[in-house]
Structure formats: C-alpha cells, structure tokens
XYZ file of C-alpha atoms in Angstrom:
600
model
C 0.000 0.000 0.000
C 1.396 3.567 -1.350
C 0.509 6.378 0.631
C 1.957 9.773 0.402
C 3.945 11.892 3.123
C 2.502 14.225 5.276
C 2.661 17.388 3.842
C 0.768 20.397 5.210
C -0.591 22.500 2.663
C -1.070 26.003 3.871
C -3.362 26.861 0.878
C -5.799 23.939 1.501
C -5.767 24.021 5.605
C -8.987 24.861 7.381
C -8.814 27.013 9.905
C -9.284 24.630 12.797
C -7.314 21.745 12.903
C -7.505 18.943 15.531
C -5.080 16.268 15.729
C -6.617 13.081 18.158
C -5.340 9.570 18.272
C -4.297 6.844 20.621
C -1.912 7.604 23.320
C 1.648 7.801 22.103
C 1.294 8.002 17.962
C 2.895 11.243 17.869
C 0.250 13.738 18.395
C 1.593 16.500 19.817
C 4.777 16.217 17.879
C 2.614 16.288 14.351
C 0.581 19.096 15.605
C 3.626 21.433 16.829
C 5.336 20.310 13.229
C 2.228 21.537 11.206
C 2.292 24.580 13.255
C 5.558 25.248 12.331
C 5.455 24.710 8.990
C 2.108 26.746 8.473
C 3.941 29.919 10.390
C 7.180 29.375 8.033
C 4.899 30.342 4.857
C 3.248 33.187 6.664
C 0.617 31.961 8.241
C -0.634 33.473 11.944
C -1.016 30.298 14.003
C -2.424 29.689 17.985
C -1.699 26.038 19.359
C -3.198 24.877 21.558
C -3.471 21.776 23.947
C -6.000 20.377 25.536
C -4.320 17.846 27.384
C -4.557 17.393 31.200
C -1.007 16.129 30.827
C 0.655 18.543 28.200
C 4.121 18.369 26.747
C 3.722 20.748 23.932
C 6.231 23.231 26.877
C 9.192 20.351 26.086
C 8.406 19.753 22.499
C 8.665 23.592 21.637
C 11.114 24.129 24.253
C 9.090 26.766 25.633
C 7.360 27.143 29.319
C 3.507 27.541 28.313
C 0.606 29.322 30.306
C -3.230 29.667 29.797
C -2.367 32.402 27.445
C -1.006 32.754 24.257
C 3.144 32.645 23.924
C 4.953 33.693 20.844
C 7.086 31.024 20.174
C 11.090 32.309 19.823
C 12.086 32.106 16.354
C 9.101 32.012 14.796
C 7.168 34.601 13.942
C 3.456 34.579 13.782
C 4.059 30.910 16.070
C 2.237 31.254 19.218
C 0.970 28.213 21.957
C -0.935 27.944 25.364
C -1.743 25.424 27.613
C -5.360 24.711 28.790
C -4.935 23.852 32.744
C -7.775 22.741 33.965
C -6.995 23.543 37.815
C -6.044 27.090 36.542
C -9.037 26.974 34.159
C -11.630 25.628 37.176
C -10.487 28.838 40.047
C -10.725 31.442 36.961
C -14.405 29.964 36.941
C -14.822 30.180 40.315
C -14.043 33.593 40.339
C -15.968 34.501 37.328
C -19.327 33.159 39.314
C -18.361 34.340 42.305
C -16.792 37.039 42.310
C -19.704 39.753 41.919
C -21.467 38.093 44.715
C -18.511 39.040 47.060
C -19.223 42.023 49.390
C -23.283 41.179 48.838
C -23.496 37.666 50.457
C -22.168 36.967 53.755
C -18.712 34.823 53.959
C -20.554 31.458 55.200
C -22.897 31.632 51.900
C -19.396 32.154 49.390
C -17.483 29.574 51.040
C -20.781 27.558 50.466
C -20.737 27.918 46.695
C -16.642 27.907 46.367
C -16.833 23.932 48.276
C -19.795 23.404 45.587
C -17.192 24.621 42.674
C -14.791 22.966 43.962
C -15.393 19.689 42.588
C -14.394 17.658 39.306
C -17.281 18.827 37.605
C -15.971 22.366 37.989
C -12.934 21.153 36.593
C -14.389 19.562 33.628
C -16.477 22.657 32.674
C -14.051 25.490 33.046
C -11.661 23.556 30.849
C -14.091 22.783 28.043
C -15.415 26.472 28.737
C -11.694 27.709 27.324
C -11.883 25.063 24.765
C -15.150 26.431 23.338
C -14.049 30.110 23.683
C -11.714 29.310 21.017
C -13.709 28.502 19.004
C -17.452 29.546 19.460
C -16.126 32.668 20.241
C -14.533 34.524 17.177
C -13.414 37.766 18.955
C -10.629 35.389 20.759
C -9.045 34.252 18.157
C -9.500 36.732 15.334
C -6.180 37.693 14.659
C -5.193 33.888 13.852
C -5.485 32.371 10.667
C -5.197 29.038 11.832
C -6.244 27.391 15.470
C -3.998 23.917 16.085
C -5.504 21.712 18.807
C -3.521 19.203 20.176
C -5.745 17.006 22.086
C -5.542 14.545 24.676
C -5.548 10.669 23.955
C -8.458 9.548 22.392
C -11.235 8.808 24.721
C -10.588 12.451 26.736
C -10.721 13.565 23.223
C -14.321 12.171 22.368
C -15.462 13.478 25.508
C -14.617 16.911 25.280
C -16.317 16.873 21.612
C -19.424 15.467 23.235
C -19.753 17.739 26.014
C -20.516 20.299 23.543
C -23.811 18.435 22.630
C -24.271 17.101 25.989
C -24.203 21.107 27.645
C -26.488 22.223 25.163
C -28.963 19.667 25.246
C -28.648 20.073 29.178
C -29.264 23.546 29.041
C -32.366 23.241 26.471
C -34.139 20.552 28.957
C -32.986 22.066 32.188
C -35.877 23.566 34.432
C -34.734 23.913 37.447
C -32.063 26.984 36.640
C -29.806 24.560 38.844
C -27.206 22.005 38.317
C -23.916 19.963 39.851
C -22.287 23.232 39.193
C -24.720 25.555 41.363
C -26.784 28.209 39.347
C -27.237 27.428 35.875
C -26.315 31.241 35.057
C -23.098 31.271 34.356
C -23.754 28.444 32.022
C -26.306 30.219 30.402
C -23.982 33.020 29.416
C -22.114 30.873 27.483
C -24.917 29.407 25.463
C -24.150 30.921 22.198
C -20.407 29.926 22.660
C -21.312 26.997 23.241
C -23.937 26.363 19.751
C -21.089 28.390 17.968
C -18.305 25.486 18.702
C -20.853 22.682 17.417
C -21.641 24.651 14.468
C -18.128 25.209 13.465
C -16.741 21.159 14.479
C -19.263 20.303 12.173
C -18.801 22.779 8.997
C -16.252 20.434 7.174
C -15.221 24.133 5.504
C -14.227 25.436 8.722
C -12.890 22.144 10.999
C -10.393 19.140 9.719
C -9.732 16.274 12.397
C -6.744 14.777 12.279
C -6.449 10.665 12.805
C -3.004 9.871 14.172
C -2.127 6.444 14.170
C 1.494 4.208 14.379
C 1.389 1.611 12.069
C 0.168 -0.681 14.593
C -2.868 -2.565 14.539
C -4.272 -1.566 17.899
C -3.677 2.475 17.057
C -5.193 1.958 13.934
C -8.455 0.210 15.102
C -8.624 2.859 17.552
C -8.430 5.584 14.831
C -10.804 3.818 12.735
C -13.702 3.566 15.661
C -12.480 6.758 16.606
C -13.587 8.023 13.101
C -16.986 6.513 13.604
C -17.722 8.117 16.807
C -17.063 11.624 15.455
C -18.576 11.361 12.515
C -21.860 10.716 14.836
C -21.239 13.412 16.788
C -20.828 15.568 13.568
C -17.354 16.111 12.923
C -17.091 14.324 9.151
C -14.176 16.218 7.659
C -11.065 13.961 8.659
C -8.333 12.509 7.624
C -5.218 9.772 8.865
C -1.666 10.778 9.447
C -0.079 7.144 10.459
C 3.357 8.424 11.842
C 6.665 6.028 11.949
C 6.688 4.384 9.054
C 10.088 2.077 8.727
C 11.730 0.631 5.656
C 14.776 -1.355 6.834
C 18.087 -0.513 5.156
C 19.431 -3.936 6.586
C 17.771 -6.910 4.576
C 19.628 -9.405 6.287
C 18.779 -7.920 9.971
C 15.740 -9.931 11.959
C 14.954 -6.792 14.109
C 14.738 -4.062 11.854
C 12.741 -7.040 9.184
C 10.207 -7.673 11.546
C 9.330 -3.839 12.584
C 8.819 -3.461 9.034
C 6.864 -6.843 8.259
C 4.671 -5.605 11.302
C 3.912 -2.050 9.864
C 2.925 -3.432 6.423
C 0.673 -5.958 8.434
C -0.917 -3.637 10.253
C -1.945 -1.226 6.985
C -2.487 -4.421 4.866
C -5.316 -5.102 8.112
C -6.686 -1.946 8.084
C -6.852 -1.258 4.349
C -10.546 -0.549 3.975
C -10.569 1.879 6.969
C -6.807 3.575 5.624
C -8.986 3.774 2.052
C -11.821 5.782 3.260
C -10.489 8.800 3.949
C -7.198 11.087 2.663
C -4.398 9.298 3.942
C -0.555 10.073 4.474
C 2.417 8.821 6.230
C 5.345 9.992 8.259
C 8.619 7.532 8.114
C 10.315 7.064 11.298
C 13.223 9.249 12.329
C 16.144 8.594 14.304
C 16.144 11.052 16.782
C 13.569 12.465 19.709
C 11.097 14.690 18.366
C 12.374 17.769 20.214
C 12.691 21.703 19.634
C 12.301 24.167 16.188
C 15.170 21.535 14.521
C 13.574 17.791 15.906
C 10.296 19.501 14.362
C 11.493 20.278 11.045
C 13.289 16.750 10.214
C 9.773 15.638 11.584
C 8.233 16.667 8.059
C 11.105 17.167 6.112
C 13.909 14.634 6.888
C 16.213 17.619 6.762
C 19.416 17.295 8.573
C 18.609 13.869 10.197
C 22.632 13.051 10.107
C 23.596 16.261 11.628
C 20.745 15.602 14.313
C 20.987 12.036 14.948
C 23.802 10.686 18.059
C 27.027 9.115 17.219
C 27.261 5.548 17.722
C 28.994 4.948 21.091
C 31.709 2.145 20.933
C 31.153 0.562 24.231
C 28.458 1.122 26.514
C 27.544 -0.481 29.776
C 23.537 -0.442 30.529
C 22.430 0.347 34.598
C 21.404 -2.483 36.420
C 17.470 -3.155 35.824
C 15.459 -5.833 36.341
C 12.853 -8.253 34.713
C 9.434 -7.672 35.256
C 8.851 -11.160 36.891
C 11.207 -10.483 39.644
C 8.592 -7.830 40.159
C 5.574 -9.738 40.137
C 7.706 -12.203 42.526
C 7.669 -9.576 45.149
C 4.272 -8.625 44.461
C 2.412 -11.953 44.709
C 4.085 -12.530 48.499
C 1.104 -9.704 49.881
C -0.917 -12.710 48.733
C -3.686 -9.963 47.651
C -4.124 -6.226 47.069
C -3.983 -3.888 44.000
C -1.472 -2.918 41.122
C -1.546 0.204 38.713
C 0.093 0.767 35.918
C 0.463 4.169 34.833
C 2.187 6.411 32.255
C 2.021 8.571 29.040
C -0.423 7.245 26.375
C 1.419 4.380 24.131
C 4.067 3.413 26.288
C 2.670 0.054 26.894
C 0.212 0.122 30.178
C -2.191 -2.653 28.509
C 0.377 -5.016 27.812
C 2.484 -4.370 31.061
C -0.947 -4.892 33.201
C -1.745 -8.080 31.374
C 1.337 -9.848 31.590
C 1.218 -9.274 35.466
C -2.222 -10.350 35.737
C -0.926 -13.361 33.810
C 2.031 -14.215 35.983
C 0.130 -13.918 39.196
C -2.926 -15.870 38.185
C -0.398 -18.971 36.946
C 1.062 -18.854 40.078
C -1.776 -19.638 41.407
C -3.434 -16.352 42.602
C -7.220 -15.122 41.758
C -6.560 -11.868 40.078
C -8.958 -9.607 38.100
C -7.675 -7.218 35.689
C -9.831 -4.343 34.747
C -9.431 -0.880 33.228
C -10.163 3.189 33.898
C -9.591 4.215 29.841
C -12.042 4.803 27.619
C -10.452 3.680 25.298
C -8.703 0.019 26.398
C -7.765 -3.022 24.425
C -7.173 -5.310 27.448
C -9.287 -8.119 25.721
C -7.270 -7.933 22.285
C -4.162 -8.045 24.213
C -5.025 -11.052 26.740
C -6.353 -12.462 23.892
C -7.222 -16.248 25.281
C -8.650 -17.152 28.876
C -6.167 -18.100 32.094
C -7.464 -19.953 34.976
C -8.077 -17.548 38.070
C -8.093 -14.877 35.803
C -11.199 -12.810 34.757
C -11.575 -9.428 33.010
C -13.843 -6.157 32.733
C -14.024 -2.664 32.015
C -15.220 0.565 33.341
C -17.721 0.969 31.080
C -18.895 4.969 31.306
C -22.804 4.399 30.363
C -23.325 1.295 32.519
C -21.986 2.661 35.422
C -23.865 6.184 35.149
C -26.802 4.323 34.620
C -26.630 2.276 37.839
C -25.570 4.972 39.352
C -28.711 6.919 37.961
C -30.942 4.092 39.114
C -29.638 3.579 42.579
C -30.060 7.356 44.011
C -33.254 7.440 42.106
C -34.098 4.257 44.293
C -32.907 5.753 47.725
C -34.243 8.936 47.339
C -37.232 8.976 45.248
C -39.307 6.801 47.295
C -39.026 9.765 50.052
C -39.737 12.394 47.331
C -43.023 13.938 45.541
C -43.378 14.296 41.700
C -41.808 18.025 41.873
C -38.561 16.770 43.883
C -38.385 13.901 41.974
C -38.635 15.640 38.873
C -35.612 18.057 39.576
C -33.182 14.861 41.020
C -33.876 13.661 37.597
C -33.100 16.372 35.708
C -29.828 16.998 38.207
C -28.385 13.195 37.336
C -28.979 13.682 33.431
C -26.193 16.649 33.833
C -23.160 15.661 31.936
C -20.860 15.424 35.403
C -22.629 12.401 36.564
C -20.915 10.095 34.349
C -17.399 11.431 36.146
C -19.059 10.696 39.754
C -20.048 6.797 38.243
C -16.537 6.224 36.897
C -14.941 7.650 39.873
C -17.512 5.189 41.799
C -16.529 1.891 39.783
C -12.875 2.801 39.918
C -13.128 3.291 44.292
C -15.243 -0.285 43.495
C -12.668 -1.823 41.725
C -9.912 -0.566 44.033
C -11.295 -2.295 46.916
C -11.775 -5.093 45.739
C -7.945 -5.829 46.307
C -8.873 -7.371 49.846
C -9.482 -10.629 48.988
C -7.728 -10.932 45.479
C -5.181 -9.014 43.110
C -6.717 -6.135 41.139
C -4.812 -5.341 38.130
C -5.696 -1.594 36.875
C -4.963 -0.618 33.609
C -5.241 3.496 33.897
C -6.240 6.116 31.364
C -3.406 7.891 29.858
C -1.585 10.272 32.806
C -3.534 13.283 32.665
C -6.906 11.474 32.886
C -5.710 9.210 35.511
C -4.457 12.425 37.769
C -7.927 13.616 37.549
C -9.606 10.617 39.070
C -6.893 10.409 41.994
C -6.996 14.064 43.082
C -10.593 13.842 42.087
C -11.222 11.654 45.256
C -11.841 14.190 48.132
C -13.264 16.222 46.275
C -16.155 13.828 44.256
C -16.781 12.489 48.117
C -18.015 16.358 48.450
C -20.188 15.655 45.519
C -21.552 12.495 46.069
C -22.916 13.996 49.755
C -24.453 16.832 47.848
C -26.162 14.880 45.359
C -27.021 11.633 46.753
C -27.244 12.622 50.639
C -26.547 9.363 51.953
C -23.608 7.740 53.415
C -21.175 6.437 50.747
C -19.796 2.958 50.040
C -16.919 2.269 51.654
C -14.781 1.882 48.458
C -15.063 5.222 48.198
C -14.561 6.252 51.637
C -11.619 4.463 51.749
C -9.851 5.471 48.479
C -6.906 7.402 49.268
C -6.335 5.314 52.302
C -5.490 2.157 50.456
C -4.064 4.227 47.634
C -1.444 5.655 50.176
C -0.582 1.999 51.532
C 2.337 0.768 50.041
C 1.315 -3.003 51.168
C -2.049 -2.755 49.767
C -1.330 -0.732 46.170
C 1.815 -1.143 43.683
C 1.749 1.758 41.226
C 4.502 0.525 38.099
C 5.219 3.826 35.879
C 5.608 2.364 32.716
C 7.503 4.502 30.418
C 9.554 4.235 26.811
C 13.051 4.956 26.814
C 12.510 8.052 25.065
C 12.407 11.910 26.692
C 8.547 12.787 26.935
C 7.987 9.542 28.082
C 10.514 9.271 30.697
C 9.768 12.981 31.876
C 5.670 12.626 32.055
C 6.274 9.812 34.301
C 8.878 11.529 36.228
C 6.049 14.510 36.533
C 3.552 11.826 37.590
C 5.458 10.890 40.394
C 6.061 13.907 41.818
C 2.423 14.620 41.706
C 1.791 10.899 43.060
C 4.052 11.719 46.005
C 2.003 15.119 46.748
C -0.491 12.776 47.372
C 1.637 10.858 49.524
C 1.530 8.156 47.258
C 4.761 6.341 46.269
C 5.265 4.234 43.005
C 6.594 1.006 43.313
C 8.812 0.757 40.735
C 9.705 1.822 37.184
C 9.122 -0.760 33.890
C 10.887 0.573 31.015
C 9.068 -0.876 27.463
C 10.167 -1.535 24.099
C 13.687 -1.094 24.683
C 15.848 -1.459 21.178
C 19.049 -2.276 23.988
C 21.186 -5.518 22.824
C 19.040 -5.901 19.637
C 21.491 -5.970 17.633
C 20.272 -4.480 14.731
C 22.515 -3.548 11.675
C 20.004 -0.843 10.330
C 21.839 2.471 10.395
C 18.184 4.162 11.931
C 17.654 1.783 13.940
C 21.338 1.832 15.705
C 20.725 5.655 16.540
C 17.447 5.399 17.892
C 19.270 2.634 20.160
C 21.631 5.008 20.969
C 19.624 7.789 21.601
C 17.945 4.969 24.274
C 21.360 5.350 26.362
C 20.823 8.506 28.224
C 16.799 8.010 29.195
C 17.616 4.162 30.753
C 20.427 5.544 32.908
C 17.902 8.814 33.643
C 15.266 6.227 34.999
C 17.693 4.073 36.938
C 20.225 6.643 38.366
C 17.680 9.658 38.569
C 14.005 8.703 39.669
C 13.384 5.060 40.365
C 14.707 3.063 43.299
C 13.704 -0.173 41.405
C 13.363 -0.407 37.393
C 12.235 -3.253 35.122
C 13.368 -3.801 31.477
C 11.157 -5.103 28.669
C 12.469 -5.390 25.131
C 11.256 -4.453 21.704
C 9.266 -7.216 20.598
C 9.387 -9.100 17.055
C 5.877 -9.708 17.608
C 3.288 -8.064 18.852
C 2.613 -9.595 22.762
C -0.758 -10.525 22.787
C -1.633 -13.747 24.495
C -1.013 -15.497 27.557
C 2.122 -17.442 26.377
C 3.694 -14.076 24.728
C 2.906 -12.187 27.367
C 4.115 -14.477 29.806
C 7.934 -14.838 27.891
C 7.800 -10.836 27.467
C 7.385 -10.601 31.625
C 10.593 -12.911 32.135
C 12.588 -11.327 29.807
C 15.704 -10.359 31.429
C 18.511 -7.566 29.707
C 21.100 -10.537 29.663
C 19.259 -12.741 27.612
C 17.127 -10.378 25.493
C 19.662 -10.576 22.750
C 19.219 -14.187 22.028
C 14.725 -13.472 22.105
C-alpha cells in the first residue's frame, strides 16, 4: 500500500485543525510540526493543547501558560496550555466574584466547596476550549487554530460535552445544576452552539487521525472516526506516523518492525482507504525543539541531528518484570496500577502481570479506567483464576442513575423527583459513576489481586486528586452515606502493602519525563510508586540498520535517567518481534531479562 507523506498544505488548511489519536502516535509532535510549517509560509497560528497532561512546553522548548506565547524564532508561532486547575479557580471567580461584598462569607465559602469539585474542573476547561472557538473575537487575529488534544477517549469526551451542555441547558428547568446556578452556564450558550456549528462545517474544521502503524492504534483511529462522525465532525483525515523501511535486509529486528507495519496497513486497508491518507517515516532522533520539528516533516538534517554511535556502553542495572511480580504476589492480595504517558505500553504491562500472578496460582482480576482500552485484544485467550472487565462509562452512570433514584425517590413527591432527575442527566454524573466503579474496583484488592490498567496520565491524575473532592459531591447529590470503596480510596491508595503503582515509560524523553512529573504529583499525594518498567527497549538488539542503531543510541541517556535519577527499582522489557498478545507471549515478554534479550 502507497501512501503519500505528510505534507501540510497552507493553501488547503482549514482554519481549525484537531489532531486526536491513541496515546503515544505522535500527536503532539505532528501538531507542533504543522504549526511550524504553516507559520514558516506566513501563516498566523495559535496552538493549543487540551491535554490534562501537556508536553507541547518540552516539544517547543518553551514554558507555556493559559495564554497565548509567541514562540522564539518564529514569527506569527504562538501556543498555550489549557490547565484545567487554573481553568476551574478562573471559573470560580468569574461566578463568584460579583457576589462578594453582597453575600455573607458562610454563603461564598458555600458555593466555592460546591465549585470545587471535578465537575468544575471539567467545565471550566471545556469552557476555554469552546471560547476558542465559538467565540470569534478570541481568536481573530489567527489564521489558523492547532488543537492538540488529549488521547483519544478524553478527546471524544470533550467533543461530546458540547452536545451534551447544550442539550442540558435546552431541557434544564430547574435553573440549577452539579455546578450551582445554571447562570453562568447560560452566558455561554451561544459559545457553546457556535463550537458545534463550526466542528461540524467540514469548511471550517479538519480532524486529524493519528495512528502508528500498529494494529491496535489503527483500530482505535478507525472507531475513533466513527464516533465523530456521529457526533458531527465528518471532515477527517489519517496521518499514520513512523513508518520504517529497513536498510538492513539481512537484519531480523529491523525485518520484523517493518513486516509488522505493512501488516498492520495491509489489516486496516478498507478503513486507511476511506479517507485522505498520508504517512510519516520514522526518524532517528527524539522529536524535540524548532530543529527535531522540522526533520519531523522534512527529513532535513537527520545526520547532523541524529547521536554518534557509542563504541562501548555499559547499561544500569534493571530488572525483569517477573522479579517484580515475585515480590508482588508474596502480599498474597491487594492492587497494582500501571500508569504512564499514552502508548508506552500500560495494557500489555498490566496483562502480563495479571498473567504471571494468576499462573502462580493467585485469583486476580484485571480491569481498566480508559475509555479507550484493548485489554481483551491483548489477553487475547482465557487463564485460569483470571477474569476481566471494564469501566464501562454508560453502565456505570446508569446504575448509578438508578440507585439514588431508588434511595431517594421513594421519600420524594413528583416536583422533587422531577428536579433529582433532571440533576443526574447533567453531563458530570458520568465522572461521579466512573470515579464510583474505579473506588469499586480498588477495593476489591482485599481478597484478590486487582490489576488496573489506567487512562493515559492526565486522565488518571484527575480521578486520583478527584477523590476528596467527588466524596463532596456524592454527599451533595445523593445525601446518603457512601460505600466504603469510596470512603476508603486514598487510604489504600497511600498503603504501600495494599497498592503497587509501576510507571511504565519508553526509553525516550517525553515519556521518561511525564512519568517523572507523575510521580512527583503521586508523592504530593503521599503516594509512592513502586517501581519503574521501562518498554520496548531497542538495547542488545542488535540491529545492523543504520536508523535503527541511533534510535538505540539515543535509548542510552533516558535508561540511565530512569535508573540513576528517579526510580529506586526499574524493570526492562524489550522491543518485541511480535506483537505480545496472548497469555504465552505475554508471559515470555514478563521474564525477559537484559542478559538474555539478545538471544529473544
């Protein structure tokens, strides 16, 4: 299959662009290159993320705010960063502000504990979102608005909210929601019909598909597809980024990575032929700064970029990820998280544990928080002791619907029950169910091991520091004493004996420093990771592709970051011929050790 490179055309861009994809394909890097290359022909361009856990501030080499920064040496370039805590106290303020002065302190601190929840969160951030874009005065002196957006399920979400608040606000009678008085909403009505109008004028909005050429990433883009298209958003097309052609016939490694990427396209053909496709190859160095950007696209100066080739090098000591699960399974029960950066492996690190424990003998249940998993796909077969599930979003919120409607509506006339209807259809209850199922599944690490595949990192933050807070939420809206899953949350979160939190990471910078970010945040919450896995690792592959031998290189300085720098413990998987999906593969993938993984 022939497809042609990526090539942004500045005379055929829409003004809107929005690049969405699995975790990890190279979304942020794609979307700062496009930038780039639409301000070098003289275009004025605003970037934007959307992502709870941004890196666009290390890609561009620049530190990013809420507001727009010119980007240094390049004119007409400039990028923010939506933060949603930043984004939900602006909101506060913006409600609550006029009221100060007027009501008395006990009423304000009232409403700011009644902001102060994930809901707020969720709404001030798409708020920004749709100012951008409902709201031409904001962004009139751009030609072109460049969102970078947050792994694909966040993605679909935000989209959907825009529906979901408007159809809220049509049927809402009560002039009261999750998020207090319905007036500041109101305000933002035609904002808020403006950004659905414009994600669905195909003149106006393009969405961009990133995928690797990797079967899972391109399912994901294709269902991906689907889902916007319902929701309205038809003009798209695919970008599948790290395309390889070997230079080394005779090499095994660098013959299967491209026998796998042909696979994967030849598999997805059909969905790949719908729509305007393109490819990026794969470079040899870390996407990183003006230069990375520009071999990105172009392929310019990827010699002068790329690292020498060290003579002799000497790896850190690291570990395989069954001496791990050894010193896991002694608890006998309790929980373990993996968590990380989109792409970096989370899936396939949680299933091979969940594999290891259960053949030793353990009952284990692995289960994830994304919205977008492929646990199934990658156990792919059944192992005794072992079962599976998801979080699945409209299941839970409609439990959760049905069970306060049973506790309180029994107690309530027609009038009350009417409003406590209306109040669970708001778009925040399906945050309060998830957040419910994932206490649920948290606790059920008494008796068993609970293996928890998270959302990408900046989703997953949200549910942990979400915790306190939702328990304010829950009281409000359900007024009635909550389960003890959720009570006790952050108590078994914080207990080193009870959860093991693995960052999994690849050995490449964003990767490495998201994780290292997540930790720090994780130990805020007095919550300390149990070890490090690092995944994919081209170390001792022996490859005799000249791209592939730099990108190995480039591998040196993150694995002795990890090791040396943030992880008292660190496990080592390698790059793997074949995709790891069933028991048996996942189960050699967990024992592979560094000394041996040449000869795999």
């Amino acid at each position: 299959m022939k497809l042609p490179l990526y090539r942004p055309d500045p005379a055929n861009t829409t003004r809107y662009l929005f690049f969405t994809g699995k975790g990890g394909v190279g979304k942020t890097s794609l979307s700062c290159a496009t930038a780039l290359k639409l301000a070098e022909s003289g275009k004025r361009v605003l970037l934007v993320s959307t992502d709870p856990a941004s890196n666009l501030d290390e890609v561009l080499e620049t530190t990013l705010t809420n507001q727009p920064k010119p980007i240094a040496g390049v004119a007409g370039l400039h990028a923010l960063n939506i933060n949603p805590v930043e984004a939900a106290a602006a909101y506060r303020e913006r409600l609550i502000g006029p009221m100060r002065g007027l009501l008395p302190e006990g009423a304000l601190r009232s409403m700011e504990e009644q902001l102060s929840g994930s809901c707020t969160v969720e709404i001030a951030a798409f708020d920004e979102f749709s100012g951008l874009i409902g709201n031409p005065e904001t962004t009139k002196e751009y030609d072109h608005i460049i969102f970078d957006t947050a792994p694909t399920g966040h993605t679909l979400r935000l989209m959907s909210l825009a529906k979901a608040w408007d159809q809220f606000l049509d049927n809402n009678t009560s002039g009261t929601s999750c998020l207090g008085p319905l007036a500041g909403l109101e305000k933002q009505r035609a904002i808020y019909e403006g950004t659905v109008k414009i994600l669905a004028d195909a003149t106006a909005t393009t969405l961009v598909l990133v995928s690797r050429p990797q079967l899972a990433a391109l399912n994901e883009a294709g269902r991906t597809s689907g889902e916007l298209r319902a929701l309205g958003v038809g003009n798209q097309c695919l970008v599948i980024n790290g395309m390889f052609e070997t230079k080394c016939p005779e090499d095994v490694t660098s013959q299967a990575m491209q026998r796998r990427g042909l696979a994967a396209l030849e598999s997805a053909k059909d969905f790949i032929g719908s729509l305007p496709s393109f490819i990026v190859p794969l470079r040899p160095i870390n996407i990183l700064g003006l230069g990375g950007l520009r071999v990105l696209l172009d392929g310019d100066g990827e010699a002068a970029c790329a690292p020498k080739l060290a003579i002799e090098w000497t790896p850190p000591d690291m570990e395989s990820l069954e001496a791990l699960v050894a010193d896991i399974e002694r608890q006998g029960s309790g929980v373990v998280m993996t968590m990380g950066k989109g792409g970096v492996g989370k899936t396939t690190v949680a299933a091979a544990i969940a594999v290891m424990l259960a053949r030793r003998g353990h009952a284990v249940h692995l289960s994830t928080t994304d919205p977008a998993a492929h646990v199934a796909q990658t156990l792919a077969g059944q192992v005794g002791g072992l079962t599976l599930s998801k979080i699945d979003p409209a299941a839970e919120t409609a439990a959760y619907q049905a069970e306060v409607l049973q506790a309180q509506g029994a107690q309530m006339d027609a009038a009350g029950r009417a409003l406590l209807e209306e109040d669970l259809r708001s778009p925040c209850t399906e945050e309060i169910a998830v957040f419910r199922a994932f206490a649920r599944e948290v606790g059920n690490g008494t008796d068993r091991f609970v293996v928890l595949d998270t959302a990408p990192t900046g989703h997953t933050l949200l549910l942990l520091d979400a915790s306190e807070a939702y328990n304010r939420e829950l009281q409000r809206q359900s007024r009635s004493t909550q389960p003890e899953a959720v009570m006790r949350l952050l108590e078994r979160l914080r207990d080193p004996a009870f959860t093991r939190i693995l960052l999994v990471t690849l050995p490449e910078a964003t990767p490495v420093h998201e994780a290292a970010a997540l930790q720090e945040d994780l130990r805020r919450a007095h919550i300390e990771p149990f070890a490090w896995v690092i995944n994919q690792s081209l170390l001792n592959s022996g490859s005799c592709d000249p791209l592939l031998q730099r990108r190995e290189e480039a591998e040196h300085r993150y694995l002795r970051e990890v090791v040396e720098k943030h992880s008292a413990r660190t496990a080592w998987l390698p790059w793997q011929a074949e995709e790891p999906t069933g028991p048996d593969a996942l189960a050699r993938l967990a024992a592979s050790n560094l000394l041996t993984s040449s000869s795999l």
